[in-house]
PDB file of N, CA and C in Angstrom:
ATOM      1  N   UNK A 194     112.639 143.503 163.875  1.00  0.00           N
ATOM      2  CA  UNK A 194     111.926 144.627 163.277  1.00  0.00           C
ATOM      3  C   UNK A 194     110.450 144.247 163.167  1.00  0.00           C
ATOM      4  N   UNK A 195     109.362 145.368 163.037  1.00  0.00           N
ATOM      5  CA  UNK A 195     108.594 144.967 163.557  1.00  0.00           C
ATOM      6  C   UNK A 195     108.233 145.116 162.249  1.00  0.00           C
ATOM      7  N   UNK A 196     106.099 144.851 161.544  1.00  0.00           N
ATOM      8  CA  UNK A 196     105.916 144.281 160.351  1.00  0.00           C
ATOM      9  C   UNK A 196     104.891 145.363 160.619  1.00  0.00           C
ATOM     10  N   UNK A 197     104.266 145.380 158.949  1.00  0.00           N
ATOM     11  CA  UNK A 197     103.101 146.248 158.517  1.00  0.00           C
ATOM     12  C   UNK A 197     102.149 145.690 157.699  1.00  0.00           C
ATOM     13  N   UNK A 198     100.800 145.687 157.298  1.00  0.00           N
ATOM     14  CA  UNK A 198     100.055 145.524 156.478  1.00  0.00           C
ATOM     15  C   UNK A 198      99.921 146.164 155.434  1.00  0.00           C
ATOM     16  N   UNK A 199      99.938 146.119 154.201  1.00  0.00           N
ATOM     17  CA  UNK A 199      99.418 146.838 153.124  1.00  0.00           C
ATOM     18  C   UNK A 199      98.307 146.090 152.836  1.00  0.00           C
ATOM     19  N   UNK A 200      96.874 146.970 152.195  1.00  0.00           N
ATOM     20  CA  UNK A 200      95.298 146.311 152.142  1.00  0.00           C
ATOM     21  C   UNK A 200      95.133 147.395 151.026  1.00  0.00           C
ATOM     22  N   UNK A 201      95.281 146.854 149.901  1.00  0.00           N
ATOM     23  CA  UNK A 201      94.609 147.329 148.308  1.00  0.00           C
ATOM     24  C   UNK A 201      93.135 146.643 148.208  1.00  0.00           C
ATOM     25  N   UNK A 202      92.071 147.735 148.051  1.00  0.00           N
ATOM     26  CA  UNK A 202      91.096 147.089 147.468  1.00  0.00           C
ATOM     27  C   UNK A 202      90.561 148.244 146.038  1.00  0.00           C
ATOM     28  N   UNK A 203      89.783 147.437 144.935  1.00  0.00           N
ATOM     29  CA  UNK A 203      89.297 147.727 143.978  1.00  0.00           C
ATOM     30  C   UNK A 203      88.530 148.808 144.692  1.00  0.00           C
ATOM     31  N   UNK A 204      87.774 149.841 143.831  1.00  0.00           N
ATOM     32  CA  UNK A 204      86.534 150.728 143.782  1.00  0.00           C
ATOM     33  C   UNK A 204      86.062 150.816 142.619  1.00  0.00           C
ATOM     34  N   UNK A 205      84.576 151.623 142.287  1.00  0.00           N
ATOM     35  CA  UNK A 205      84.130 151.630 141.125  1.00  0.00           C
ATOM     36  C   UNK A 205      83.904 150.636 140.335  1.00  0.00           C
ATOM     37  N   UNK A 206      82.654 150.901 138.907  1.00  0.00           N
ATOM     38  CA  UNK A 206      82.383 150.334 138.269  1.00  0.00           C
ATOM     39  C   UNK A 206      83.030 149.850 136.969  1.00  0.00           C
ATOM     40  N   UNK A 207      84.597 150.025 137.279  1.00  0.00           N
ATOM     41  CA  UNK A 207      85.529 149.666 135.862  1.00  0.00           C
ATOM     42  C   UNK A 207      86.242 148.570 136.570  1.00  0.00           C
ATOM     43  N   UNK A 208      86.966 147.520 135.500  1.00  0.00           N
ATOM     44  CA  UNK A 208      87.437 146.656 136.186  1.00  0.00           C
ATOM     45  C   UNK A 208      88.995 147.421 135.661  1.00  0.00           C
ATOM     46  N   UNK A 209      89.885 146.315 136.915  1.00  0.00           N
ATOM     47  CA  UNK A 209      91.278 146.159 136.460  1.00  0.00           C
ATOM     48  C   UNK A 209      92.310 145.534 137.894  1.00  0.00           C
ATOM     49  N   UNK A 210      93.440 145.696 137.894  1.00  0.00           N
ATOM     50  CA  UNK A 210      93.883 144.761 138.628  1.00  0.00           C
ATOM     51  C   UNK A 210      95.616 146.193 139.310  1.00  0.00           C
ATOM     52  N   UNK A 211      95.888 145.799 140.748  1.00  0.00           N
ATOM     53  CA  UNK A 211      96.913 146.623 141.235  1.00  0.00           C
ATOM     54  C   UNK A 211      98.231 146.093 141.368  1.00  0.00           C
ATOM     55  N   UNK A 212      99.451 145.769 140.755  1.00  0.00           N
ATOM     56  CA  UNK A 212     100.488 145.006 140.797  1.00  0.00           C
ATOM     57  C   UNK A 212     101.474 145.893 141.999  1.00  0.00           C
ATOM     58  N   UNK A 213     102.304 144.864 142.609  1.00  0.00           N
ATOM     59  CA  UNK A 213     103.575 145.475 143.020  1.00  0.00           C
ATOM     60  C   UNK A 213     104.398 144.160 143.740  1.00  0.00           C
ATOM     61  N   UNK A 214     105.424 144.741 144.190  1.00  0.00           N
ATOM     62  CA  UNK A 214     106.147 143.717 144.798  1.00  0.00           C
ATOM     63  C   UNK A 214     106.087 142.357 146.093  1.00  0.00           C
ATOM     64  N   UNK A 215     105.445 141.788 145.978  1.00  0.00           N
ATOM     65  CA  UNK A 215     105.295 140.737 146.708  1.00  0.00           C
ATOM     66  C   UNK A 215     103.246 140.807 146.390  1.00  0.00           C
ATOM     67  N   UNK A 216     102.483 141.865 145.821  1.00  0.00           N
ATOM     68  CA  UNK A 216     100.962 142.101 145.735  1.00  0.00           C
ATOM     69  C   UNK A 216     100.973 142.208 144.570  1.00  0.00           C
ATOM     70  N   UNK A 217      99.816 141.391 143.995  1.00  0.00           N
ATOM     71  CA  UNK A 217      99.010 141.396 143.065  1.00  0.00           C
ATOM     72  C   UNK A 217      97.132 141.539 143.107  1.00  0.00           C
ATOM     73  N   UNK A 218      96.774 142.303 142.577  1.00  0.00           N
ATOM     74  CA  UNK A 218      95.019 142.379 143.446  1.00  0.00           C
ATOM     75  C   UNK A 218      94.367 142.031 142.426  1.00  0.00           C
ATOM     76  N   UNK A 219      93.032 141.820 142.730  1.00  0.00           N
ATOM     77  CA  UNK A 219      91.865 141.758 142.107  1.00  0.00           C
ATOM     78  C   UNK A 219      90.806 141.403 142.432  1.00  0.00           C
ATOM     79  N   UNK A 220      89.778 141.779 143.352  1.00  0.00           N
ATOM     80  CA  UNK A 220      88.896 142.923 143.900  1.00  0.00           C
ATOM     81  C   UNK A 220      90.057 143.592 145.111  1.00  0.00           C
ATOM     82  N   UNK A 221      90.471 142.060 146.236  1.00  0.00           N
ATOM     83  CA  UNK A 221      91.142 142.646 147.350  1.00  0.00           C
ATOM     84  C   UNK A 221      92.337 141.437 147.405  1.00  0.00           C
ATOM     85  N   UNK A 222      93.183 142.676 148.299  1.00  0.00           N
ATOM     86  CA  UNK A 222      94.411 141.884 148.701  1.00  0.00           C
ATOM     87  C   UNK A 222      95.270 142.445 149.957  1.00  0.00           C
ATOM     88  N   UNK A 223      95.762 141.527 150.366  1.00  0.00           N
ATOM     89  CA  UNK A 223      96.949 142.540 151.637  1.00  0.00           C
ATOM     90  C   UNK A 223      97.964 141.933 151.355  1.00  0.00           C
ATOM     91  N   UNK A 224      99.239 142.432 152.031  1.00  0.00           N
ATOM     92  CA  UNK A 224     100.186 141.793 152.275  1.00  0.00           C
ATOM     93  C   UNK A 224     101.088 142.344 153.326  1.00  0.00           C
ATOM     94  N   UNK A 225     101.773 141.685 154.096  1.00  0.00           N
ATOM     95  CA  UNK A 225     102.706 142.032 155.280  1.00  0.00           C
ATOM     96  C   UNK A 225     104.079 142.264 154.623  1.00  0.00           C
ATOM     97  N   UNK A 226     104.822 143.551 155.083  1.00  0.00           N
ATOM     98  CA  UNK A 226     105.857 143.454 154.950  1.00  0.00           C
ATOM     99  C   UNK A 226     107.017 144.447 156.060  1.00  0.00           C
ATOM    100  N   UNK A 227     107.840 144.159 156.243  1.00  0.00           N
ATOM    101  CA  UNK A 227     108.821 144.783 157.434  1.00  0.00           C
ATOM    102  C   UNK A 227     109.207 145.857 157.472  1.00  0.00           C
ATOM    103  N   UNK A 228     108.254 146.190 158.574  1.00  0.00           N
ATOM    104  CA  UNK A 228     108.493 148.084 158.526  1.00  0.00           C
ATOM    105  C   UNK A 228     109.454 149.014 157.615  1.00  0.00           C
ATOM    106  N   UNK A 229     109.339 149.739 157.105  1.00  0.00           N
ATOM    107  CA  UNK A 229     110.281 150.686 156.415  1.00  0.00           C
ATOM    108  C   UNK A 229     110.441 149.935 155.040  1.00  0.00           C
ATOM    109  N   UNK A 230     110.369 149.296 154.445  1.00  0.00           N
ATOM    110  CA  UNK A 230     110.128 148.476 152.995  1.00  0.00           C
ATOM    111  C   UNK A 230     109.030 149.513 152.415  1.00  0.00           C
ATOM    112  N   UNK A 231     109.938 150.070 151.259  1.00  0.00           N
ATOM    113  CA  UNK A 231     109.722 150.587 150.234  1.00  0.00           C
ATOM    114  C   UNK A 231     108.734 149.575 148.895  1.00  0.00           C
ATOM    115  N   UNK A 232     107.253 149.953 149.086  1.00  0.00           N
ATOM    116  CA  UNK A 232     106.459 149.038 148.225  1.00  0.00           C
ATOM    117  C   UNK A 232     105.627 150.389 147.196  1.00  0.00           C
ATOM    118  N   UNK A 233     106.141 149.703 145.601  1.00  0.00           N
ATOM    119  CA  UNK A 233     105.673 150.654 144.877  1.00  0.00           C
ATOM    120  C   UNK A 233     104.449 149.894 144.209  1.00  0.00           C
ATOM    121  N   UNK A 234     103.474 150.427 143.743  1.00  0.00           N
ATOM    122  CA  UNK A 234     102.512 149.930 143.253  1.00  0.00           C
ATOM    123  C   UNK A 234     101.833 150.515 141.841  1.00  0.00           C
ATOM    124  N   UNK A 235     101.111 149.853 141.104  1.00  0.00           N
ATOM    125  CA  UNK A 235     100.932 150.704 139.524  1.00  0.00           C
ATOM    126  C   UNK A 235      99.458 149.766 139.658  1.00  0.00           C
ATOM    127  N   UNK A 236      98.619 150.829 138.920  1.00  0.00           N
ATOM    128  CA  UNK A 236      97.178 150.450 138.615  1.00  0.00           C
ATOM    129  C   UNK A 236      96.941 150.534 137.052  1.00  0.00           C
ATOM    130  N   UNK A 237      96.450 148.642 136.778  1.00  0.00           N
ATOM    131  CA  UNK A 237      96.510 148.490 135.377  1.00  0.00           C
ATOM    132  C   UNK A 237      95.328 148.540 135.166  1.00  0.00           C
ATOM    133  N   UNK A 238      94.682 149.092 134.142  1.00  0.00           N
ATOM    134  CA  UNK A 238      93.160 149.005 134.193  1.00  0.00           C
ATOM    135  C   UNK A 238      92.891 148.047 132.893  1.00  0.00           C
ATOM    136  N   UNK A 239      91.462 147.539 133.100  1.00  0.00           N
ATOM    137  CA  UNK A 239      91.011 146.566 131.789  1.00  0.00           C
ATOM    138  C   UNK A 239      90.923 147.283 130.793  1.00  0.00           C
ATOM    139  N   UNK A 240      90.529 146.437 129.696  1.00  0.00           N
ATOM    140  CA  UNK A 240      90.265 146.930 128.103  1.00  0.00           C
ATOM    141  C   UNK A 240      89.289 148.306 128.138  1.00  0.00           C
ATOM    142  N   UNK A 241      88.290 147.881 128.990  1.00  0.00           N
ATOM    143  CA  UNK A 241      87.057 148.584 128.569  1.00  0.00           C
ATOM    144  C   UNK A 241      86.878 149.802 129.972  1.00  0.00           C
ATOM    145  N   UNK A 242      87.986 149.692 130.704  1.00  0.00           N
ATOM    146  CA  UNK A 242      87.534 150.755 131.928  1.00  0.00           C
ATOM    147  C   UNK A 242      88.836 151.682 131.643  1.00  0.00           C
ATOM    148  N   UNK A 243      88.936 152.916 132.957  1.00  0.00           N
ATOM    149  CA  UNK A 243      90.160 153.831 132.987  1.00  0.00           C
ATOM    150  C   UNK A 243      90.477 153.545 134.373  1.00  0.00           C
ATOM    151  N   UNK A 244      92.023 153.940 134.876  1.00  0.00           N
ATOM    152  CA  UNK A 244      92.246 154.249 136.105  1.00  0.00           C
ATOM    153  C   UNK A 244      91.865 155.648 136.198  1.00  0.00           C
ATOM    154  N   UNK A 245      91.741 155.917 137.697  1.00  0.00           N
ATOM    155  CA  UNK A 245      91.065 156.678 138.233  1.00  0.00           C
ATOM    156  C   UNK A 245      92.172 158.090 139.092  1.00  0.00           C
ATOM    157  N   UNK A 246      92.252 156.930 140.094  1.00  0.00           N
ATOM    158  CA  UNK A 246      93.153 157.605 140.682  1.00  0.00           C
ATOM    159  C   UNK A 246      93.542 156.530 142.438  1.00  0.00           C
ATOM    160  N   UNK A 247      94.194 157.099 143.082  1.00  0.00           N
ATOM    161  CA  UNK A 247      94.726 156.516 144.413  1.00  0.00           C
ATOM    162  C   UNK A 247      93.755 157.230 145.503  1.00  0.00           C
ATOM    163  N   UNK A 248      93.318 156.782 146.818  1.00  0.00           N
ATOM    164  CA  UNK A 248      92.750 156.691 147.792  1.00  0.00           C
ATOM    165  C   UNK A 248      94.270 156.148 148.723  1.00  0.00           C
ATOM    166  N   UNK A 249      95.085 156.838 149.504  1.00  0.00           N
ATOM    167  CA  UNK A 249      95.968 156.149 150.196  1.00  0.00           C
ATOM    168  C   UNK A 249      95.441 156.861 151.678  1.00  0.00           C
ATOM    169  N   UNK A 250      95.408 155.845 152.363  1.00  0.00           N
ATOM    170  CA  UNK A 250      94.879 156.170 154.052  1.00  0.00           C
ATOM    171  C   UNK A 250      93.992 157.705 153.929  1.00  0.00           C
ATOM    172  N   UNK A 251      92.970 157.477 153.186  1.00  0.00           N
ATOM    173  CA  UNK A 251      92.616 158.883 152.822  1.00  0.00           C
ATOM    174  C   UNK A 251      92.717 160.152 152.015  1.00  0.00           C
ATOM    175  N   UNK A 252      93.669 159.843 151.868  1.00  0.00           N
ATOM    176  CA  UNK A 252      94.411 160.993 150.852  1.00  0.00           C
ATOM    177  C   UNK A 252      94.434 160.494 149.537  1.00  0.00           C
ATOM    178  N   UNK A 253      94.208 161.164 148.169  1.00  0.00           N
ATOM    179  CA  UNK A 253      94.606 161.314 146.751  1.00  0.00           C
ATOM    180  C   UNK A 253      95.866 161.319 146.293  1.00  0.00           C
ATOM    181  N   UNK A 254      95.531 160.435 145.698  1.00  0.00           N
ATOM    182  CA  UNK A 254      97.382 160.298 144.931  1.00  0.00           C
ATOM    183  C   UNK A 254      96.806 160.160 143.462  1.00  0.00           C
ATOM    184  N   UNK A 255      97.988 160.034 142.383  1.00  0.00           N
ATOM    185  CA  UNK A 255      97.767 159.795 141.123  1.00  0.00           C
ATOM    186  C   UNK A 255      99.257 158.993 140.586  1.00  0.00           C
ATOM    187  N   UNK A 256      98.773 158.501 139.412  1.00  0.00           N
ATOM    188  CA  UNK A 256      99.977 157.919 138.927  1.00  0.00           C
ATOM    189  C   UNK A 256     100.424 156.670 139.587  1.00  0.00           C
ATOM    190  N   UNK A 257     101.737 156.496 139.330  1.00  0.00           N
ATOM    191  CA  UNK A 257     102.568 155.387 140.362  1.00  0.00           C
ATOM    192  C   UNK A 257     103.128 155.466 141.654  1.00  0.00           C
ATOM    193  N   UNK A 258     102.367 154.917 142.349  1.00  0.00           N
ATOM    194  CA  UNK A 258     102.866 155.547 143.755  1.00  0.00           C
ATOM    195  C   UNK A 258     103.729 154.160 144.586  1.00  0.00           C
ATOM    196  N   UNK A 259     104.598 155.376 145.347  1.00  0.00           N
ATOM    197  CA  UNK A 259     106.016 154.469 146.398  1.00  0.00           C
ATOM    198  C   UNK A 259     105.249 154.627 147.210  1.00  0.00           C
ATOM    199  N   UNK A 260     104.991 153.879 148.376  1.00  0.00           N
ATOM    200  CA  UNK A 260     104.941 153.984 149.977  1.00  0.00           C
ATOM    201  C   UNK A 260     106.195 153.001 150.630  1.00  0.00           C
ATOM    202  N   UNK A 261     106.197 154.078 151.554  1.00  0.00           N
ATOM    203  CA  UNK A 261     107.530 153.608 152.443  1.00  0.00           C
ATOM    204  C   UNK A 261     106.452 153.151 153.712  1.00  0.00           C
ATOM    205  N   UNK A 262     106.470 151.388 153.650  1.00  0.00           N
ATOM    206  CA  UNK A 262     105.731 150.780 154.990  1.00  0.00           C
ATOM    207  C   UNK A 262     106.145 151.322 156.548  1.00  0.00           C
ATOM    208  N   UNK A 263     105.484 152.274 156.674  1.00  0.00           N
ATOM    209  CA  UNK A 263     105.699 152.852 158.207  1.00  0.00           C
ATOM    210  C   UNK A 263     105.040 152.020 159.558  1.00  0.00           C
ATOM    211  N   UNK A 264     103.512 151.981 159.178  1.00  0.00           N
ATOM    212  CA  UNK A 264     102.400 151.403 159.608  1.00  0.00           C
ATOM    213  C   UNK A 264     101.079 150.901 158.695  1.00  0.00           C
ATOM    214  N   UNK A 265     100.260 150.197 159.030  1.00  0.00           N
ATOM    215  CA  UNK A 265      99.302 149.658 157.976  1.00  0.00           C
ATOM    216  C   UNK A 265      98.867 150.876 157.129  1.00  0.00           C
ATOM    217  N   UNK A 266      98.794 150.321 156.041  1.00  0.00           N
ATOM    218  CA  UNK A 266      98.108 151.204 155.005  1.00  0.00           C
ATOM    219  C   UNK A 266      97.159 150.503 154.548  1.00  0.00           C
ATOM    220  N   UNK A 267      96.346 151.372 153.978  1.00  0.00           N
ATOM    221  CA  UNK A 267      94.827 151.328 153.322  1.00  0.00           C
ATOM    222  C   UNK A 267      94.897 151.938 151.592  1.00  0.00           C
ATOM    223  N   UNK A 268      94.895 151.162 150.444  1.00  0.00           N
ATOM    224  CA  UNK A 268      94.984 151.683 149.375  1.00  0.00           C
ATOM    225  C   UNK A 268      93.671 151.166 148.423  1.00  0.00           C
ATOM    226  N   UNK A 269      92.945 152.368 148.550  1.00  0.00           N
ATOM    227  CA  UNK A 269      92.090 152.247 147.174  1.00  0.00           C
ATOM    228  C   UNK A 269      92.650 152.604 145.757  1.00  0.00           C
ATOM    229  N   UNK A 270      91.544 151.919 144.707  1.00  0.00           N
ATOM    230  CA  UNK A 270      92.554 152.031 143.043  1.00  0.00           C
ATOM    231  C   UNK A 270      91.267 152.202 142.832  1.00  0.00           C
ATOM    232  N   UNK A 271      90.799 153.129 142.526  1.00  0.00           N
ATOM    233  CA  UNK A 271      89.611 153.337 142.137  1.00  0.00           C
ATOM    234  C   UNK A 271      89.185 153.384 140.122  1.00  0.00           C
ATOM    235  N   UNK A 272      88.804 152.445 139.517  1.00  0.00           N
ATOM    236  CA  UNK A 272      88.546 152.110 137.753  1.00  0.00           C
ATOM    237  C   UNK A 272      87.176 152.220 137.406  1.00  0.00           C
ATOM    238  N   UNK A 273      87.151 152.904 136.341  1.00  0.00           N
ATOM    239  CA  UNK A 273      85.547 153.392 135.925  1.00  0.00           C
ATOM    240  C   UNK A 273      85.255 153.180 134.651  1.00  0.00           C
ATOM    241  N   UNK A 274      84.548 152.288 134.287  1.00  0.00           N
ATOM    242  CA  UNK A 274      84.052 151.824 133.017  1.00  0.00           C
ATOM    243  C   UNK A 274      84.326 153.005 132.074  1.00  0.00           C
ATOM    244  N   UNK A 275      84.754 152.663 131.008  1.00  0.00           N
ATOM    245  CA  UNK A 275      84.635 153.100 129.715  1.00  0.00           C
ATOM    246  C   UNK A 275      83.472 152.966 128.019  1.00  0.00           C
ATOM    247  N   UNK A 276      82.554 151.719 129.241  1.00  0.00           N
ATOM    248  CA  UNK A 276      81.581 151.064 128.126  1.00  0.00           C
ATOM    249  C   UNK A 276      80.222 152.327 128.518  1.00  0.00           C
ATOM    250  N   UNK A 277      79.418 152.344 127.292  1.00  0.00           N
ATOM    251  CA  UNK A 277      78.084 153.127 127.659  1.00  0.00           C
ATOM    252  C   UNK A 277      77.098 152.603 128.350  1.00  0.00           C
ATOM    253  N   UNK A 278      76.364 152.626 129.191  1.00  0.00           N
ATOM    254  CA  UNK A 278      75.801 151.851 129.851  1.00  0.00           C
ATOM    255  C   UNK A 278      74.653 151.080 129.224  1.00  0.00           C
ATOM    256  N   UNK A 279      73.857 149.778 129.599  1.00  0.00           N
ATOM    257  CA  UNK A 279      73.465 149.252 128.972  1.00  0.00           C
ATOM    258  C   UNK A 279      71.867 149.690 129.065  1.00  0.00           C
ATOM    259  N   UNK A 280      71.621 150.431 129.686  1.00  0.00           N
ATOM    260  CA  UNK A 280      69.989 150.961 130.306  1.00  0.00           C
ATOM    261  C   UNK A 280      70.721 152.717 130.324  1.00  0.00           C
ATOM    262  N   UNK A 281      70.141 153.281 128.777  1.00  0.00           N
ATOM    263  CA  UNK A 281      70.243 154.533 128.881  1.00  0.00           C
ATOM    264  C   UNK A 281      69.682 155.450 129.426  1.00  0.00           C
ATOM    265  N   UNK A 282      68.935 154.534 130.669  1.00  0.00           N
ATOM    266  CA  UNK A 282      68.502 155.498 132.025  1.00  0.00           C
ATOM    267  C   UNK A 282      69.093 155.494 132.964  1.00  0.00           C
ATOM    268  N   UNK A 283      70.479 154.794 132.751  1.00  0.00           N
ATOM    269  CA  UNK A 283      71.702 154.286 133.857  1.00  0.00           C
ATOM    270  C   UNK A 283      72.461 155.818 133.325  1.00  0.00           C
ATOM    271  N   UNK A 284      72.703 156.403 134.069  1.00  0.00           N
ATOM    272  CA  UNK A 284      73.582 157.469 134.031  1.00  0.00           C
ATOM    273  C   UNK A 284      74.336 158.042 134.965  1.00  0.00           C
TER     274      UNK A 284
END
């Protein structure tokens, strides 16, 4: 059977980190796994930021998302500060 890439990377100015089965991220990460493998993933965000939302091969997702490894995927986790900025001309 043949294999796939999964490639999570961070976005935005909030921190936090993307867990799932055999992946753990923080800015970036990939991992290979054998076609048709069901990989679910959850976006934890830090103290001081929010999750955002999903970027999957382009498309918007929200929440906890399954992908069923078909072919490489591309997953943004996009986290956005929750602190006020420190230059209240930063807006």
């Amino acid at each position: 059977m043949s294999s796939a890439t999964l490639t999570v990377i961070l976005v935005g100015n909030g921190d936090g980190e993307v867990d799932g089965e055999d992946i753990s991220c923080s800015p970036l990460c990939t991992a290979t796994y054998e076609q048709k493998t069901v990989v679910q993933l959850q976006a934890i965000p830090a103290d001081d930021s929010k999750f955002e939302g999903w970027m999957v091969n382009g498309k918007p997702h929200k929440g906890v998302i399954t992908l069923e490894q078909d072919d490489n995927i591309l997953v943004a986790a996009k986290f956005t500060s929750t602190q006020p900025p420190s230059n209240p001309l930063d807006i």
